[in-house]
Short mmCIF file of C-alpha atoms and ligand atoms in Angstrom, two decimals:
data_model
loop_
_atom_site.label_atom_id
_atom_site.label_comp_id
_atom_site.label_asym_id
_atom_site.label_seq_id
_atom_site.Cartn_x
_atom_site.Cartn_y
_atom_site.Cartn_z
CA UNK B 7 16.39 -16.78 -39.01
CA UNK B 8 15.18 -16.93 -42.45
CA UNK B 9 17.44 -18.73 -45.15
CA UNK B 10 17.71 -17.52 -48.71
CA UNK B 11 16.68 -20.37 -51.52
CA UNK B 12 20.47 -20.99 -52.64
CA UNK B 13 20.82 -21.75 -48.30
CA UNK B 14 18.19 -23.63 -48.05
CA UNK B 15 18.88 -25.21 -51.78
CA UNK B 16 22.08 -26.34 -50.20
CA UNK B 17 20.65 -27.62 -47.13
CA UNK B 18 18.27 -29.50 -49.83
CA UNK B 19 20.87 -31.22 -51.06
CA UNK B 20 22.92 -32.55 -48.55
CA UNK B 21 20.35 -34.21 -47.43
CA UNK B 22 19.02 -35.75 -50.56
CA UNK B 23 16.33 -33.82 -51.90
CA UNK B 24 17.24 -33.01 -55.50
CA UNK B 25 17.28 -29.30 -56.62
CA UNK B 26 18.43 -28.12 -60.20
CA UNK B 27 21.89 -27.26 -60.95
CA UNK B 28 22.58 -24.13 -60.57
CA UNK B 29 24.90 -21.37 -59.05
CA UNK B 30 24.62 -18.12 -56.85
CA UNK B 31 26.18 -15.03 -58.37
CA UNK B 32 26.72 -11.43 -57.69
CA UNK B 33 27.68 -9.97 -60.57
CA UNK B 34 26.34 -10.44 -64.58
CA UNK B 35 30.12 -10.77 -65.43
CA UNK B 36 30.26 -14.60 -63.38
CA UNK B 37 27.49 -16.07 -65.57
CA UNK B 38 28.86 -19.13 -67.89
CA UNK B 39 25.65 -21.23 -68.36
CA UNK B 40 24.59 -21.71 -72.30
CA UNK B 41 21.42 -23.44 -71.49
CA UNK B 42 18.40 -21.80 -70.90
CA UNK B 43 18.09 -21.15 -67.06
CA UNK B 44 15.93 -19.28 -64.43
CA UNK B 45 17.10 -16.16 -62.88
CA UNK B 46 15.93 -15.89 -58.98
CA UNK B 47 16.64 -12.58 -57.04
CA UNK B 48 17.60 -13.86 -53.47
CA UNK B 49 16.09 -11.76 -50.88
CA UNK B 50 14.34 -13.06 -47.81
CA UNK B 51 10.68 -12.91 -49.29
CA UNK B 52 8.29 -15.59 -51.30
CA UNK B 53 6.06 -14.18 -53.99
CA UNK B 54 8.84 -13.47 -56.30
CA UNK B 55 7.62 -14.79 -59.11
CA UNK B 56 4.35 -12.56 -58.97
CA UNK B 57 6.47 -9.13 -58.16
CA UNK B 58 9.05 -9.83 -61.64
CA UNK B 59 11.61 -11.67 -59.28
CA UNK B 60 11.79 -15.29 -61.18
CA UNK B 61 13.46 -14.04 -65.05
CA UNK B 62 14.21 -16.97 -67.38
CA UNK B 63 16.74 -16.74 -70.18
CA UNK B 64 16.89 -18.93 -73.26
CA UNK B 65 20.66 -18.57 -74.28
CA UNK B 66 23.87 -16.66 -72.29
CA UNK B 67 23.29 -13.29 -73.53
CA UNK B 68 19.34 -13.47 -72.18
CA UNK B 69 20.32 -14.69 -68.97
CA UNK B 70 22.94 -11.94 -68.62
CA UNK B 71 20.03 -9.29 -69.29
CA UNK B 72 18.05 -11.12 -67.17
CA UNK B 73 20.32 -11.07 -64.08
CA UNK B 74 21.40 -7.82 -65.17
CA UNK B 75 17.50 -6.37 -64.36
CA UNK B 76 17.71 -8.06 -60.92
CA UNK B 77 21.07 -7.36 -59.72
CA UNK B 78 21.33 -3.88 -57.85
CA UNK B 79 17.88 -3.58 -58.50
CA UNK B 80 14.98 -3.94 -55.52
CA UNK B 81 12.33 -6.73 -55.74
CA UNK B 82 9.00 -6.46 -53.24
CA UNK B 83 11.42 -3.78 -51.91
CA UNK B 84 14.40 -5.67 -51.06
CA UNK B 85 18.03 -4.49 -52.79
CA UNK B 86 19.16 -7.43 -54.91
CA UNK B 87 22.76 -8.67 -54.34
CA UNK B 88 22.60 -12.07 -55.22
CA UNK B 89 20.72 -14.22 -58.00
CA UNK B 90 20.74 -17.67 -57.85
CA UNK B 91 21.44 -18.58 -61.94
CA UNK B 92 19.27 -22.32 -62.32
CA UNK B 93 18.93 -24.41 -65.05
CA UNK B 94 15.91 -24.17 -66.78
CA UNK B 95 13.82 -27.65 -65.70
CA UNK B 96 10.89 -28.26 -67.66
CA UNK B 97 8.08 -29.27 -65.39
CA UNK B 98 4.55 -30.30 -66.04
CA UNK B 99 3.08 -30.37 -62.41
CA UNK B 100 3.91 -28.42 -59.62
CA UNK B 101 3.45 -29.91 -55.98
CA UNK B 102 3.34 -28.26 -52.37
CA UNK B 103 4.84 -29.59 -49.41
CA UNK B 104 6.00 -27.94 -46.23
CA UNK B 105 6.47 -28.72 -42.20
CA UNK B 106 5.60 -25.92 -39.74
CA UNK B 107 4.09 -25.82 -36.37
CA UNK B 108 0.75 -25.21 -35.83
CA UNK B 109 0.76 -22.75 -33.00
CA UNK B 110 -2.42 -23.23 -31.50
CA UNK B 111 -2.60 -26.76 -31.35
CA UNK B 112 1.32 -26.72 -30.44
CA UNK B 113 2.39 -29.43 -32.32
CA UNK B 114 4.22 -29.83 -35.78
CA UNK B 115 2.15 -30.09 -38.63
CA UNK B 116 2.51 -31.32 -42.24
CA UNK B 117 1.44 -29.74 -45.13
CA UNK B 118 0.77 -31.18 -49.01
CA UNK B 119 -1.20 -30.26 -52.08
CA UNK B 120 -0.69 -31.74 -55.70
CA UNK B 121 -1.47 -27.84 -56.61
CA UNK B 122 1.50 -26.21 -55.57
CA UNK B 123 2.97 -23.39 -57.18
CA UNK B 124 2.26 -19.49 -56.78
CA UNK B 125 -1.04 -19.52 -56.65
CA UNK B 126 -0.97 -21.94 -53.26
CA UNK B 127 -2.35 -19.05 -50.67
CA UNK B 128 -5.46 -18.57 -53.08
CA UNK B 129 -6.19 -21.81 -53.17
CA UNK B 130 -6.08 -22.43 -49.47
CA UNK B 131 -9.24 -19.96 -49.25
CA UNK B 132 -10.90 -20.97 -52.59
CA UNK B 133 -10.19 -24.83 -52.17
CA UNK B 134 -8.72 -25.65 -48.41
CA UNK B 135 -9.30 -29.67 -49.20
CA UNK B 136 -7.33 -29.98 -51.76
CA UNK B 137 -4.48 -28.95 -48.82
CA UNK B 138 -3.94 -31.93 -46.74
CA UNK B 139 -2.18 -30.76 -43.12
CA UNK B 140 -1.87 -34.07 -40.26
CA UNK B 141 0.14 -32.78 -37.13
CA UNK B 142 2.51 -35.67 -35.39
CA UNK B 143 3.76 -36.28 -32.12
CA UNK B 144 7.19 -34.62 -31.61
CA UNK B 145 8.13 -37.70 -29.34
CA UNK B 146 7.23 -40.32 -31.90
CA UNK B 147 8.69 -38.49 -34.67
CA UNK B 148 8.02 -38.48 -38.13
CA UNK B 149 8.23 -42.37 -40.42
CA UNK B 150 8.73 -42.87 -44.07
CA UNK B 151 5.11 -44.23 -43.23
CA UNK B 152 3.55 -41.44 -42.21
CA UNK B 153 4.74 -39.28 -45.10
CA UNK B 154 3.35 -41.70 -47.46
CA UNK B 155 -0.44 -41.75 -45.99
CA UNK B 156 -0.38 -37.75 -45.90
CA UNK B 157 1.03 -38.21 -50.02
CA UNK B 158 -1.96 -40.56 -50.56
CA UNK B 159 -4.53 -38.97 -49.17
CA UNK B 160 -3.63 -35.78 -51.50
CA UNK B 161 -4.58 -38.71 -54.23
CA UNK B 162 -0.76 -39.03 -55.45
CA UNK B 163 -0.80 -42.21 -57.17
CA UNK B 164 0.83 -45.14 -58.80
CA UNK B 165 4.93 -44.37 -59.75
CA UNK B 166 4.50 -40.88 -58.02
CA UNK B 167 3.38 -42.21 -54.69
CA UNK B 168 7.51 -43.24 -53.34
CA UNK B 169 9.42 -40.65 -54.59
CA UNK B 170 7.05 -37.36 -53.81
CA UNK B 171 6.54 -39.22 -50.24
CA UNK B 172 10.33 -40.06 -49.80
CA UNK B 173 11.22 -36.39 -50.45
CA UNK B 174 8.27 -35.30 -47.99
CA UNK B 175 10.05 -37.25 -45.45
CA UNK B 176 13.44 -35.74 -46.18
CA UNK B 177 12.02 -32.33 -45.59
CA UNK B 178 10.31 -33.16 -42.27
CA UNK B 179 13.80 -34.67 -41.19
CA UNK B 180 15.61 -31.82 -42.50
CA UNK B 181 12.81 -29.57 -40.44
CA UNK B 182 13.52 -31.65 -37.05
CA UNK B 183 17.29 -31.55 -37.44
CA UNK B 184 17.86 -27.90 -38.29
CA UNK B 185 15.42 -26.82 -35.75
CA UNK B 186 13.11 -25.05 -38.29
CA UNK B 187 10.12 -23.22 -37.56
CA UNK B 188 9.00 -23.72 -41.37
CA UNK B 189 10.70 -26.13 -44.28
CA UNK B 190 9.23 -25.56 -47.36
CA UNK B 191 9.51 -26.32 -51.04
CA UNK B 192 7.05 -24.36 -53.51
CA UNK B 193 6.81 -25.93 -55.69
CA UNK B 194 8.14 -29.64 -56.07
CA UNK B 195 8.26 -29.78 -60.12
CA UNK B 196 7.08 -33.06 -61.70
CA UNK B 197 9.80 -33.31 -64.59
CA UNK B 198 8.33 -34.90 -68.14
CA UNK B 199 10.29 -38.11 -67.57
CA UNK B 200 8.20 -38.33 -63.69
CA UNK B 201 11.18 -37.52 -61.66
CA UNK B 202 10.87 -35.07 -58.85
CA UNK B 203 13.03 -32.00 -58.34
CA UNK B 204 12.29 -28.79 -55.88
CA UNK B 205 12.42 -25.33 -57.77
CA UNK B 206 12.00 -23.16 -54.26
CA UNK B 207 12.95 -23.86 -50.76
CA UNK B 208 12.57 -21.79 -47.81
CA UNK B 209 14.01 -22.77 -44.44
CA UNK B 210 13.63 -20.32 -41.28
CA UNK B 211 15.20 -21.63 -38.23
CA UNK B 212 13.96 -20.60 -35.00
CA UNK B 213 16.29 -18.25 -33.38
CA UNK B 214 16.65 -19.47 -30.38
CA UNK B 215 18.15 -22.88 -31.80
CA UNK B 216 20.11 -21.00 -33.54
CA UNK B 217 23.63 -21.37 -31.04
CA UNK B 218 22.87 -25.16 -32.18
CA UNK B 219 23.43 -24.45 -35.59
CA UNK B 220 26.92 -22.33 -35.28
CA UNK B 221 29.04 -24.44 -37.80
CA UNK B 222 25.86 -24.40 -40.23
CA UNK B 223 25.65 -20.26 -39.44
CA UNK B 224 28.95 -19.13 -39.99
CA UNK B 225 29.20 -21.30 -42.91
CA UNK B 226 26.16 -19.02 -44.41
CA UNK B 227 27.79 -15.84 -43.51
CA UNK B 228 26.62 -12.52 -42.71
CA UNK B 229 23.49 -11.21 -43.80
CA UNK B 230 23.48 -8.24 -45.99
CA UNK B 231 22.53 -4.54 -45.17
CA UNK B 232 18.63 -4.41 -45.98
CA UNK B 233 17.80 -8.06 -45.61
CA UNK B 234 17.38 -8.01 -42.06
CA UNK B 235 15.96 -5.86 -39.21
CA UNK B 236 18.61 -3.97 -38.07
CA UNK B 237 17.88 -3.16 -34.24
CA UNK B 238 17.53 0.36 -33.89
CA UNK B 239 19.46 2.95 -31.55
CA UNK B 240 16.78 2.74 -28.68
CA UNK B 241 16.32 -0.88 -28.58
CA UNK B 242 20.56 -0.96 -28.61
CA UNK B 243 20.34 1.12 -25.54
CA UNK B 244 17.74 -0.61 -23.59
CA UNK B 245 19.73 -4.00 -24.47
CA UNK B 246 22.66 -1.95 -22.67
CA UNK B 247 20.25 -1.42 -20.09
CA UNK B 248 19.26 -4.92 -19.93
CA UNK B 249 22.76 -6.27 -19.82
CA UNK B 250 24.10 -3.67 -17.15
CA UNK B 251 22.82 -6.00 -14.55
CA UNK B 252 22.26 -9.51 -14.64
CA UNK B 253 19.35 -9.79 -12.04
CA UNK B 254 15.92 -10.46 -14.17
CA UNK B 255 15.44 -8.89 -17.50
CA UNK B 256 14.77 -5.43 -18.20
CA UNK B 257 15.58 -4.42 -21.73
CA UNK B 258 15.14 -6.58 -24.75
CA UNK B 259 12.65 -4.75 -26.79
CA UNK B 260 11.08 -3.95 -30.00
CA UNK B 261 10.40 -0.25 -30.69
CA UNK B 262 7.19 1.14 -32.59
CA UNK B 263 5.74 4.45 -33.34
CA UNK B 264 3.23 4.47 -30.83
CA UNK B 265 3.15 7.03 -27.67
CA UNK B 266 2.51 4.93 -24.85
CA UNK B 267 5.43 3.45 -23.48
CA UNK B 268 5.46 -0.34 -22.00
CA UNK B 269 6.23 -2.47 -19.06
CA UNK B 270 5.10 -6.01 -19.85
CA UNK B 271 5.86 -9.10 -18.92
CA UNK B 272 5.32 -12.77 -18.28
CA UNK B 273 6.10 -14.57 -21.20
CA UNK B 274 2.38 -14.97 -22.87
CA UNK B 275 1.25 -12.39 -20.84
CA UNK B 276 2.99 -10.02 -22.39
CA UNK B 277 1.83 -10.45 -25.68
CA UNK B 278 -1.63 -10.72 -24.09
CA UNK B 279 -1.05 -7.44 -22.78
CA UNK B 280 0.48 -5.92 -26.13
CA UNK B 281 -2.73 -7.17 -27.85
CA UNK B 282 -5.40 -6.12 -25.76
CA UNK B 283 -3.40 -2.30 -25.64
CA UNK B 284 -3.73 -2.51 -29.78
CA UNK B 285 -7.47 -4.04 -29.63
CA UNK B 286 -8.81 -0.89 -27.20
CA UNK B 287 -6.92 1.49 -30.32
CA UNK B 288 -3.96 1.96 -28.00
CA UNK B 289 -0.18 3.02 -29.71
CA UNK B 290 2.44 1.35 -28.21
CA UNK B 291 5.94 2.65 -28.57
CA UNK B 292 7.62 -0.56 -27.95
CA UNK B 293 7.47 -4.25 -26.87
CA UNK B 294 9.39 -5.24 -24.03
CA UNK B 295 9.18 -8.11 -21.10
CA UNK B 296 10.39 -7.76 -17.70
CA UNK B 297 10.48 -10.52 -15.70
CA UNK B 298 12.56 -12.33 -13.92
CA UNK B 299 13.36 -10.15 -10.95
CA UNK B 300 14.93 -7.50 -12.32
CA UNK B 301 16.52 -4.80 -10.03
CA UNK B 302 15.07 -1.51 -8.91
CA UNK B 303 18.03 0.16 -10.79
CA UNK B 304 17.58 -1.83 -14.26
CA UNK B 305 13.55 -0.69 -13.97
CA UNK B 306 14.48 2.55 -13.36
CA UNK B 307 16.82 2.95 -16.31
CA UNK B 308 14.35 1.51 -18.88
CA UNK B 309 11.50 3.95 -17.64
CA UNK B 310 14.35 6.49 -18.10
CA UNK B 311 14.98 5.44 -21.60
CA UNK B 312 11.06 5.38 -22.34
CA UNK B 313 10.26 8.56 -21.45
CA UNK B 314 13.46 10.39 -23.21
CA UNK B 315 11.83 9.49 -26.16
CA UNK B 316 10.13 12.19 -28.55
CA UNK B 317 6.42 11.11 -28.54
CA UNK B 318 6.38 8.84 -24.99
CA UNK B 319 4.95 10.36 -21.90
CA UNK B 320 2.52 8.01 -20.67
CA UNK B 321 3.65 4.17 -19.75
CA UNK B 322 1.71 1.14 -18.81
CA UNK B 323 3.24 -1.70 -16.16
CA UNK B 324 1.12 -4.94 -16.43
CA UNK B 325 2.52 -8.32 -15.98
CA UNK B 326 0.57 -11.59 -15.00
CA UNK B 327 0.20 -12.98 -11.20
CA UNK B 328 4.49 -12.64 -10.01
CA UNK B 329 6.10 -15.35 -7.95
CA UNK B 330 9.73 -14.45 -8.44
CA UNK B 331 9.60 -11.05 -9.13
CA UNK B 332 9.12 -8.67 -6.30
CA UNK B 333 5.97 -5.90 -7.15
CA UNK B 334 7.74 -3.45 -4.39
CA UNK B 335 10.92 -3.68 -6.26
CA UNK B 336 9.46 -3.01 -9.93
CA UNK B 337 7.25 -0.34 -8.23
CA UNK B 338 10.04 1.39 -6.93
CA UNK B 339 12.10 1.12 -10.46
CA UNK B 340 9.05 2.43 -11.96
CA UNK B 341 8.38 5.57 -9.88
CA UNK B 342 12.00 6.64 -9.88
CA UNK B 343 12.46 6.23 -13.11
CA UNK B 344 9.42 8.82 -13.92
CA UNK B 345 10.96 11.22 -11.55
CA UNK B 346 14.37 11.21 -12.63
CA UNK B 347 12.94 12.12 -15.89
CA UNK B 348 11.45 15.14 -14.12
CA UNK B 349 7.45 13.60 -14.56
CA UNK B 350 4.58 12.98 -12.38
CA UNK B 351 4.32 9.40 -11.24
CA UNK B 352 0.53 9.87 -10.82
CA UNK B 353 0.45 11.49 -14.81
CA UNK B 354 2.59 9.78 -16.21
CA UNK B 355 1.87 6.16 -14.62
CA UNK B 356 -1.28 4.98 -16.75
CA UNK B 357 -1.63 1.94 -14.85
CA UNK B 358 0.41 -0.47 -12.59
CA UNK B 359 -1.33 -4.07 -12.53
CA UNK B 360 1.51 -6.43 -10.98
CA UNK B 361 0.00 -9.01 -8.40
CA UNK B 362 2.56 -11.30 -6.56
CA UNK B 363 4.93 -11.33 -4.34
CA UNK B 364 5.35 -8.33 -1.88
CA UNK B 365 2.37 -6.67 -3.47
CA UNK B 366 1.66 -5.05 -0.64
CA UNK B 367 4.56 -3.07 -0.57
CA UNK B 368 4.65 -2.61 -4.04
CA UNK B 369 1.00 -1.25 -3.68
CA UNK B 370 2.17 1.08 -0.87
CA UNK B 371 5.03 3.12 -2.75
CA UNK B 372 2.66 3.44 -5.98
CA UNK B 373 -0.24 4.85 -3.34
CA UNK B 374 2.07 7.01 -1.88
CA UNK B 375 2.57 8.55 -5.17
CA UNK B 376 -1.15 8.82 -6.68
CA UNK B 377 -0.50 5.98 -9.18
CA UNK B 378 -3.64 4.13 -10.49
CA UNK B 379 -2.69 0.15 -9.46
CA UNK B 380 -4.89 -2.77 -9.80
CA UNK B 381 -4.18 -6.38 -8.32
CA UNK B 382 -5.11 -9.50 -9.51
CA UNK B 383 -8.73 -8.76 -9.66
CA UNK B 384 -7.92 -6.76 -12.52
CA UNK B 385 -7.93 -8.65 -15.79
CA UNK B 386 -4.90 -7.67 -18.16
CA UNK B 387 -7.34 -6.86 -20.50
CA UNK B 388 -9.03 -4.47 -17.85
CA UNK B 389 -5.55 -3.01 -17.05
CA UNK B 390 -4.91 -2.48 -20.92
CA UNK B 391 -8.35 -1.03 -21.30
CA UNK B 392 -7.40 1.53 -18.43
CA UNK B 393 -4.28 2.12 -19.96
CA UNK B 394 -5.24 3.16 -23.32
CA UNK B 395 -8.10 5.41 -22.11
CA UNK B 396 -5.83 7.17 -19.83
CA UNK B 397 -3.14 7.14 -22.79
CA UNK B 398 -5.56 8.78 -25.32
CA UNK B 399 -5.68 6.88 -28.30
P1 LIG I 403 8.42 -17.46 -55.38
O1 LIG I 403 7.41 -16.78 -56.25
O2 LIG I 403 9.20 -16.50 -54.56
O3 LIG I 403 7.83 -18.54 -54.56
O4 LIG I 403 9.51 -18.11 -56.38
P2 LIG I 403 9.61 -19.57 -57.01
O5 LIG I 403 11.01 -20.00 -56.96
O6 LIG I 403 8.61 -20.49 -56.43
O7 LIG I 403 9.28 -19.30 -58.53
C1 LIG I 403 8.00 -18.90 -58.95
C2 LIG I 403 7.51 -19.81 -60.06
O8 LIG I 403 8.44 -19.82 -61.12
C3 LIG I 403 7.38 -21.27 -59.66
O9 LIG I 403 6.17 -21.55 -59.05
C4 LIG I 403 7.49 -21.96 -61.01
O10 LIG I 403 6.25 -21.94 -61.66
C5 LIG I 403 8.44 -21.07 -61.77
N1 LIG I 403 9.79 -21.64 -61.74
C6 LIG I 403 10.81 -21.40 -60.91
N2 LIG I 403 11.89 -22.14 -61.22
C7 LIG I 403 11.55 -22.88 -62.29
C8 LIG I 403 12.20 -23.85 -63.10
O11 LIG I 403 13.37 -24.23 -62.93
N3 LIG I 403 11.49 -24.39 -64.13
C9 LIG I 403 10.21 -24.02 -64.39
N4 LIG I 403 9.56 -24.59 -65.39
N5 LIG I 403 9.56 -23.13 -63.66
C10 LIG I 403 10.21 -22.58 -62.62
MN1 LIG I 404 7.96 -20.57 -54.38
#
């Protein structure tokens, strides 16, 4: 869940990171502020400043015009409800400094450049060492220590060196507490009397942490039309599907354009699967994972729901090796769900690849129809490969 800057502002400042004073408005009529201030569309995208999102107005009536250009308006594509109305701090360095995990390496990392600002993605390619990243033990945590080595090693200096590394440890504790896949602040503005003060903040919080959150949540409020992916009417159905019975899971997906229709599962396996479909020039129609043990009836309704849509006739099964799902039982989902929807099992079934338990069986029923099935001799890039070249591309 991604946080606008005013929420994540907020979040800033109860927990003692300075941010400018400022105000969130929705309308021009609500601006008071005389002093010259910055005018920031809120919508949940960086690179604002580059597409004419970040105004700044010198007096009342220039701020009004200002907000009045963003409000109702669309920035990188985004409708504009809400600008955040700052004032205007005058900076003379702008820093970098963000928290993150580093997926590979699955650990949290920490991020900090003295060259912050809107230019930081260039310089990550044009100048990666002046970006100093040092992961940390989730166990151990995070120390005021450790903050201040990552600060120093940047080459922050002299009176800078305790507050820039005080407020790098704020974020990181902010990032830990708020369960946040990313805490950011581009850029950290060095103010002509040396204080410190963040201009931007971005906080996402990973969604499923998010039913730890609730108070912090509802406190936000609801997100507006536009600024979030709305689930569309298929994936609302196969959700239905999913929730019709609670054995396994059989339902939660994401739908695409694509024509060939998916059964994946296993966690990482599915998104192996999903990859190795798009890397052999394969079009999936939609994301899904099954798993869990779902029933024949829940397979059997989500096949259903695959092939009623315009564009689908071919689908692909693959999971990983199974221990507590039953092969014979998805099998069986799977082929009545293609003939309920009046199709050929063996046409319509590019590919079955589900090793585990009661394979056998499983392997019997698909046989019995003429569907192509592999076990677990079959890679599940093999089985994608198959899948896409009886698909068509
Ligand atoms: P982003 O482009 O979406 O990341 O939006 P930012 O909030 O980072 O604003 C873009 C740029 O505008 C920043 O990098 C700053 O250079 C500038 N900016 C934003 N707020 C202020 C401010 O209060 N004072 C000054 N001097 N510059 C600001
Ligand atoms: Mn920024």
């Amino acid at each position: 869940m991604r946080l606008y800057e005013f929420e994540s502002k907020k979040i800033f400042q109860t927990n003692n990171i300075p941010i400018p004073k400022g105000e969130v408005v929705n309308s021009v009529d609500k601006i008071q502020t005389q002093t010259p201030s910055v005018v920031k569309a809120q919508i949940p995208s960086g690179g604002r400043g580059k597409a004419g999102g970040v105004l700044f107005g010198k007096d009342l009536s220039e701020t009004k015009e200002k907000a009045k250009q963003l409000i109702g308006n669309k920035i990188k594509n985004f409708p504009v409800s809400k600008v955040l109305i700052e004032e205007h701090v005058q900076i003379e360095k702008e820093l970098f400094m963000a928290a993150t995990y580093d997926t590979t390496r699955k650990l949290p990392v920490v991020i900090f450049s003295t060259e912050g600002g809107v230019d930081i993605e260039e310089l990550a390619k044009t100048h990666p060492e002046k970006i100093v990243s040092r992961s940390f033990d989730i166990l151990k945590g995070f120390q005021e220590h450790n903050a201040r080595e990552i600060v120093a090693d940047a080459g922050v200096k002299g009176n800078d060196l305790l507050p820039v590394s005080s407020i790098l440890f704020r974020l990181v504790q902010v990032f830990l507490k708020y369960d946040a896949t990313l805490a950011e602040i581009n850029p950290l503005g060095k103010t002509k009397d040396g204080k410190f003060i963040a201009l931007d903040g971005h906080i996402e919080i990973d969604d499923d942490a998010t039913y730890r959150h609730k108070d912090l949540i509802a406190e936000l409020g609801e997100r507006e039309e536009g600024q979030v992916k709305k689930s569309t009417e298929f994936e609302k159905k196969a959700s239905e599907i999913d929730k019709m019975d609670h054995r396994g899971v059989a339902g939660r997906m994401i739908e695409f354009d694509g024509n060939l229709g998916l059964l994946i599962g296993g966690g990482g396996a599915s998104l192996t699967s999903f990859d190795a479909i798009k890397k052999y020039g394969g079009k999936p129609a939609n994301y899904c994972e099954i798993g869990g043990n779902p029933s024949v009836f829940k397979v059997k309704e989500l096949v259903k729901l695959l092939l009623s849509k315009k564009g689908i006739n071919k689908i692909a099964v693959i999971m990983n090796v199974v221990s507590n799902t039953r092969v014979d039982l998805v099998a069986r989902g799977v082929v009545k769900g293609v003939i309920e929807s009046g199709k050929k099992p063996s046409e319509t079934i590019t590919v079955f690849r589900i090793p585990g338990a009661w394979e056998d069986e499983g392997f019997k029923i698909l046989k019995k129809y003429g569907v192509p099935y592999c076990d677990r001799t079959v890679s599940i890039d093999e089985a994608a490969r198959m899948a896409v070249e009886r698909a068509g591309k």
